[in-house]
């Protein structure tokens, strides 16, 4: 044990917990009786039909294998591969998210540069920020009319606030010494913004972007359950309507893994711009 | 004939928070010649840093003017390089890139290799060579960081170099080596330097002339003390020069006692408040005995 590094020991423990957890889960699900073992009476009363129940992990793995071996099939509106559904969700999240970044970062920059603007905009931001993004949905559907665009709008509105606030906060908090360095080197406002303020505020801005992508991924599932049609959120709801809990559990896991990957991507970016003082 | 850098009737007042005004200093006037190394000494709160910020163009005086090389100082400029007490290096850039940042600002027309060569040369002048220059400031000691900051300032050949307590955050041993580096590079460049410090020995070692400020509020530059010790100076040898302790005692007396006695006298309008020149030179018998008396007394006691 003593020869293993901290990370190796942690990984070993993780695997152990996973195995134990799966075994408990597997053991906790009562096996369904095979049809041959039923009495004639039971068969007549319908007990032979498969009962809906939480599936054991073995079934989920079988489902995962089946789905992941052919993720992009398309057999009509209610039967598309998991890859296609995830693709739709990611497309919506990224579209809404980058539109939000396009507005939030430059705007946050300007707010952060001016104390007056910071104070003037703050009350509006504080009121709009805690609104559940889904509360915008009816209004979005009415004004925009298109369910696809409305889902993107909901992503946009939920990811804009953390980026806006963090950008403004990061820019406002840039050390005056560094700004003075720019001033004594006669840098113009644009040059100062890009060579001093942006790199100085970048870690805070990236933190905001990372929070936003997390929220956006949380919200897309709920939004797609509402608007329907395509996407991982719709998939979950559709499988619930089919009472296919195996698919529901499988898609829950997929949502988690994709969310983790999105976060990890921003984690890498964040580490790249972080500096030690 | 006006000096190279002329500070004329500089006054700074701040609101005192109770509706009134606090006069930090009033009608401060003095000059600095080209190539001269001038140090300003005074207690905290006398407005040294405010004078420095005005010279750098980072702050505006309430009234008065700073004229350098025939032009009034307005706003910051590459002609006035600043070395701040807290180094002010950009932490996301490497040591070399920090110096290149300054060189690029000074010479936007240079190619990248020219900029890099120039920056490397000045880093080498302060003793930073090899792998060290590719490290980030956070990976350097305080002394090394201040060397980078000094290299960045000298690399730009400013007309006036402002040093704001550059060694204040360093331990005594490091301070000594960097003072030597500073003297060496200054000797090569004929740079005009204006420096703030509250370390008397540092001031004597480095300066051609020391300006003494009275305590604030209503501080003023009361005396200009010439350092009559020949260059090149060396920290171990200057203490043996006959003038060293005479000058040192005069400075200690001023900071310990007279800065208080002279403090807080509001000046009448029109008075220029030019500092009184003090020259202490025991090696020069032609000196007016009147000026020598306090110094001699201090030596004998």
PDB file of C-alpha atoms in Angstrom, chain B residues 10 17 37 45 51 68 73 81 100 119 132 144 163 179 181 232 246 269 291:
ATOM      1  CA  UNK B  10       3.650  72.344  -5.898  1.00  0.00           C
ATOM      2  CA  UNK B  17     -13.345  63.896   5.465  1.00  0.00           C
ATOM      3  CA  UNK B  37      20.735  61.204  -8.388  1.00  0.00           C
ATOM      4  CA  UNK B  45       2.726  61.006   5.783  1.00  0.00           C
ATOM      5  CA  UNK B  51       5.208  64.070  -5.003  1.00  0.00           C
ATOM      6  CA  UNK B  68      10.966  68.740 -17.302  1.00  0.00           C
ATOM      7  CA  UNK B  73       4.501  67.357 -17.111  1.00  0.00           C
ATOM      8  CA  UNK B  81      10.047  55.526 -15.856  1.00  0.00           C
ATOM      9  CA  UNK B 100       9.911  43.165 -23.358  1.00  0.00           C
ATOM     10  CA  UNK B 119      15.496  43.134 -22.883  1.00  0.00           C
ATOM     11  CA  UNK B 132      15.742  32.586 -14.628  1.00  0.00           C
ATOM     12  CA  UNK B 144      14.991  39.249  -8.105  1.00  0.00           C
ATOM     13  CA  UNK B 163      12.143  55.000  -7.678  1.00  0.00           C
ATOM     14  CA  UNK B 179      21.816  48.874  -4.248  1.00  0.00           C
ATOM     15  CA  UNK B 181      23.480  46.691  -8.924  1.00  0.00           C
ATOM     16  CA  UNK B 232      32.506  55.530  -7.169  1.00  0.00           C
ATOM     17  CA  UNK B 246      28.987  64.312   9.711  1.00  0.00           C
ATOM     18  CA  UNK B 269       1.444  83.354  -0.241  1.00  0.00           C
ATOM     19  CA  UNK B 291      27.203  75.772   8.500  1.00  0.00           C
TER      20      UNK B 291
END
